[in-house]
Amino acid sequence: MHLPEIDKYAERKSIFHSWEPRIKLVSLSFLIFSIVLNSNLTIAFFFFLLVIFLVFLSNIPFSFILIHLRWVLLFCLFFFIIMPLTFPGDKIIKLNFIHISLEGIKYASLITLRAISAILLIFPMIGTMKFDTTIKTLQKLKIPNKFIQMIIFTYRYIFVFIEETRKMFIAANARGFKKRTNIYTLKIIGNLIGMLFIRSFERTENIYNCMVSRGYTGYLKILDDDSKVCRKDFFKAFFIVIVAIILTIVGGTL
Amino acid sequence: MKKEVINIKGLEYTYPDGTIALSGIDLTVFEGESVGLIGPNGAGKTTLLLHLNGILQGKGQIKVLGLEINDSNLMFIRNRVGMVFQNPEDQLFMPTVFDNVAFGPINIGLEKCKVEDSVKKALKEVEMEESSGRYAHHLSFGEKKKIALATVLSMNLEILVLDEPSSNLDPGARRHLINSLTKLNLTKIVAGHDLEMILDTCNRVVLLNKGKIITNGEPKKILANKSLMETHGLEVPSSLL
């Protein structure tokens, strides 16, 4: 079974793997913000090239990244369909009532490049350390505890959720259910999803009982690990931040 | 005379939908005892267990380690009464084995080195010392059960409460669990349908049905009583036939 494990390659070696987690998280988050706030297509392309280079340095296989990127690409495809047809600007193609604008294509390209670059950066950022290290880093960075709890439980229970879904569909298939494009199939899938929600609700109650019985009072405490910052970490951060600032300034002047 | 660790008098509990889960429960458990809680589905076993560290609070009196459960001593009691729930997926809510086992000790407020020590000890007790860094979702069901047990052994336990500990375990894992439980020098309350395991691990049995205690006594006497067992939806374990 395929599990959505972002940290599958966390044990490899690269300049990202050896980077102190707090500094890595902050500097790459800075780069992500610079990317998503940029509104220049040329600069977006340079950001994209930079990100590809960084992903290459992170030693995470591109095949692994592409698998996880497929939904983002599908999402971006809709922009390429909608934007050229709806965005005002110079019409480059006119087919009866359909007008395709150049500005629309440019805008869709900008959104796509920004989205893909930002998502790609997630891999060197959190894919190069174990998930529990990411959580401990967020705690050290004083991210609100409620948010950390949400991340922990989502990650922990997504695997249980996938397994439960799989079992329910196996049970349905075992009794002759076949997915077709008809109302009956939709009804059955709707019922299965409904059952999943009920099970999830029951599970949350059980989990809460388990937590309370071991002293949980609403605040999730996690034991910090010892990570030391060295000069190399600051050099890497400096490089990322400087490049992000330069590209942002250049983007603003173009 | 042995010390009373749990004393329940006239416990009653009704679920919000009106289902009466427990009525008139009187039970005393002494230090070092291993009590098996048996009964058909819906007898009230789990509901009774949930009262032992204050997750549910019904009418009546419950004293744990001489203290009547209330908000001011709840943390102390939860630190002393370890509950292992039926489904290990519920018990292992943190990503790694270490974080799961360390959850209780951290909440007690132990220092980092003491937390690490108690995690190490607890994992050793269940023979899973090497699994500290593994993810909970990478463990087999049997391993999850072992870690679920370790999550409470890492606390300052005096009473261990287990709900259906052997359910869904393969024979090897079940035998390992029985051996681990037998070795543990704690007061134990084990609820379950695995009557052979109850026979192996408990020195007293409490038969519960429809929220009431039917009988309470020596395991072999109660479990070998065919008419009593069949009246309450149970069977005499094959080793006693």
Coordinates of N, CA, C and O in Angstrom, one line a residue, chain A residues 139 145 149 152-153 207-223, chain B residues 75 78-79 83 90-110 115-116 118-119 122 147-148 150-156:
Chain A
Q139 N 7.7 23.4 17.6 CA 7.5 23.7 19.0 C 8.6 24.7 19.5 O 8.3 25.7 20.2
N145 N 0.5 25.7 20.1 CA 0.4 24.3 20.4 C -0.8 23.6 19.7 O -0.7 22.5 19.2
Q149 N -0.7 20.3 17.5 CA -1.5 19.1 17.7 C -2.2 18.7 16.5 O -2.4 17.5 16.2
I152 N 0.2 16.9 14.2 CA 0.5 15.6 14.7 C -0.6 14.6 14.4 O -0.4 13.5 13.9
F153 N -1.8 15.0 14.8 CA -2.9 14.0 14.7 C -3.3 13.7 13.2 O -3.7 12.6 12.9
I207 N -9.6 8.2 21.5 CA -8.2 8.8 21.6 C -8.2 9.8 22.7 O -7.2 9.8 23.5
Y208 N -9.2 10.6 22.8 CA -9.3 11.6 23.8 C -9.2 11.0 25.2 O -8.4 11.4 26.1
N209 N -10.0 9.9 25.4 CA -9.9 9.2 26.7 C -8.5 8.6 27.0 O -8.1 8.7 28.1
C210 N -7.9 8.1 25.9 CA -6.5 7.6 26.1 C -5.6 8.7 26.5 O -4.7 8.5 27.4
M211 N -5.7 9.9 25.9 CA -4.8 11.0 26.2 C -5.1 11.5 27.7 O -4.1 11.7 28.4
V212 N -6.4 11.6 28.0 CA -6.7 12.1 29.3 C -6.2 11.2 30.4 O -5.7 11.6 31.4
S213 N -6.3 9.9 30.1 CA -5.9 8.9 31.1 C -4.4 8.9 31.4 O -3.9 8.4 32.3
R214 N -3.7 9.6 30.4 CA -2.2 9.7 30.7 C -1.8 11.1 30.9 O -0.7 11.6 30.7
G215 N -2.8 11.9 31.5 CA -2.4 13.2 32.0 C -2.6 14.4 31.1 O -2.1 15.5 31.4
Y216 N -3.2 14.2 29.9 CA -3.4 15.3 29.0 C -4.4 16.3 29.5 O -5.5 15.9 30.0
T217 N -4.1 17.6 29.5 CA -5.0 18.6 30.0 C -5.3 19.7 28.9 O -5.8 20.7 29.2
G218 N -5.0 19.4 27.7 CA -5.3 20.3 26.6 C -4.0 20.8 25.9 O -4.0 21.3 24.8
Y219 N -2.9 20.7 26.6 CA -1.6 21.2 26.0 C -0.7 20.0 25.8 O -0.5 19.2 26.7
L220 N -0.3 19.9 24.5 CA 0.5 18.7 24.2 C 2.0 19.0 24.4 O 2.6 19.9 23.7
K221 N 2.6 18.3 25.3 CA 4.0 18.5 25.6 C 4.9 17.5 24.9 O 4.6 16.3 24.9
I222 N 5.9 18.0 24.2 CA 6.8 17.1 23.5 C 8.2 17.3 24.0 O 8.6 18.5 24.2
L223 N 9.0 16.2 24.1 CA 10.3 16.4 24.6 C 11.2 16.9 23.5 O 11.2 16.4 22.4
Chain B
M75 N -5.0 14.1 38.6 CA -3.7 13.9 38.0 C -2.8 12.9 38.8 O -2.2 12.0 38.1
R78 N -4.4 9.5 37.9 CA -4.1 9.0 36.6 C -2.6 8.6 36.4 O -2.3 7.8 35.5
N79 N -1.8 9.2 37.2 CA -0.4 8.8 37.2 C -0.2 7.4 37.9 O 0.8 6.7 37.5
M83 N -4.1 2.9 32.2 CA -5.2 2.2 31.4 C -4.7 1.9 30.0 O -4.2 2.7 29.3
D90 N -5.8 3.7 19.1 CA -6.3 4.8 20.0 C -5.2 5.3 21.0 O -5.0 6.4 21.3
Q91 N -4.5 4.3 21.5 CA -3.5 4.5 22.5 C -2.2 5.2 22.0 O -1.6 5.9 22.6
L92 N -1.9 4.8 20.7 CA -0.7 5.3 20.1 C -1.0 6.5 19.2 O -1.1 6.4 18.0
F93 N -1.2 7.7 19.8 CA -1.7 8.8 19.0 C -0.5 9.7 18.6 O -0.7 10.7 17.8
M94 N 0.7 9.4 19.1 CA 1.8 10.3 18.7 C 2.6 9.6 17.6 O 2.4 8.4 17.4
P95 N 3.4 10.3 16.8 CA 4.0 9.7 15.6 C 5.0 8.6 15.9 O 4.9 7.5 15.3
T96 N 5.9 8.8 16.9 CA 6.9 7.7 17.1 C 6.6 7.0 18.4 O 5.9 7.4 19.3
V97 N 7.3 5.8 18.5 CA 7.1 5.0 19.7 C 7.6 5.7 20.9 O 7.0 5.8 21.9
F98 N 8.8 6.4 20.8 CA 9.3 7.2 21.9 C 8.3 8.2 22.4 O 8.0 8.3 23.6
D99 N 7.8 9.0 21.5 CA 6.8 10.1 21.9 C 5.6 9.5 22.6 O 5.1 10.1 23.5
N100 N 5.2 8.3 22.1 CA 4.0 7.7 22.7 C 4.3 7.2 24.1 O 3.5 7.5 25.0
V101 N 5.4 6.6 24.3 CA 5.8 6.1 25.6 C 6.1 7.2 26.6 O 5.9 7.2 27.8
A102 N 6.7 8.3 26.0 CA 7.1 9.4 26.9 C 5.9 10.4 27.2 O 6.1 11.2 28.1
F103 N 4.8 10.2 26.6 CA 3.7 11.1 26.8 C 3.2 11.2 28.2 O 3.1 12.3 28.8
G104 N 3.1 10.1 28.9 CA 2.6 10.1 30.3 C 3.7 10.7 31.2 O 3.4 11.7 31.9
P105 N 4.9 10.2 31.2 CA 6.0 10.8 32.0 C 6.1 12.3 31.8 O 6.4 13.1 32.8
I106 N 6.0 12.8 30.6 CA 6.2 14.3 30.3 C 5.0 15.0 31.0 O 5.2 16.0 31.7
N107 N 3.8 14.5 30.9 CA 2.7 15.1 31.6 C 2.8 15.1 33.1 O 2.2 16.0 33.7
I108 N 3.4 14.1 33.6 CA 3.6 14.1 35.1 C 4.6 15.2 35.5 O 4.5 15.7 36.6
G109 N 5.4 15.6 34.5 CA 6.3 16.7 34.8 C 7.7 16.2 35.1 O 8.5 17.0 35.7
L110 N 8.0 15.0 34.7 CA 9.4 14.5 34.9 C 10.4 15.3 34.1 O 10.1 15.8 33.0
V115 N 12.5 11.1 32.0 CA 11.6 10.7 31.0 C 12.2 9.6 30.1 O 11.7 8.6 29.8
E116 N 13.4 10.0 29.7 CA 14.2 9.0 28.8 C 14.4 7.7 29.5 O 14.3 6.6 28.9
S118 N 12.6 6.4 31.9 CA 11.4 5.6 32.1 C 10.9 5.0 30.8 O 10.4 3.9 30.7
V119 N 11.2 5.7 29.7 CA 10.8 5.2 28.4 C 11.7 3.9 28.1 O 11.2 2.9 27.7
A122 N 10.4 1.0 30.2 CA 9.1 0.5 29.8 C 9.3 -0.3 28.5 O 8.7 -1.4 28.4
I147 N 3.6 -1.9 22.6 CA 3.9 -0.4 22.9 C 2.8 0.2 23.7 O 3.1 1.0 24.6
A148 N 1.5 -0.2 23.4 CA 0.4 0.4 24.2 C 0.6 0.1 25.7 O 0.3 0.9 26.5
A150 N 3.5 -0.5 27.1 CA 4.7 0.3 27.5 C 4.3 1.8 27.8 O 4.9 2.4 28.7
T151 N 3.3 2.3 27.1 CA 2.9 3.7 27.3 C 2.4 4.0 28.7 O 2.5 5.1 29.2
V152 N 1.9 2.9 29.4 CA 1.5 3.1 30.8 C 2.6 2.6 31.8 O 2.7 3.1 32.9
L153 N 3.4 1.6 31.4 CA 4.4 1.2 32.2 C 5.5 2.2 32.5 O 6.2 2.2 33.5
S154 N 5.5 3.2 31.6 CA 6.5 4.3 31.8 C 6.1 5.3 32.9 O 6.9 6.1 33.3
M155 N 4.9 5.1 33.4 CA 4.4 6.1 34.4 C 4.7 5.4 35.8 O 5.0 4.3 35.9
N156 N 4.4 6.2 36.9 CA 4.6 5.6 38.2 C 3.4 4.8 38.7 O 2.6 5.2 39.5

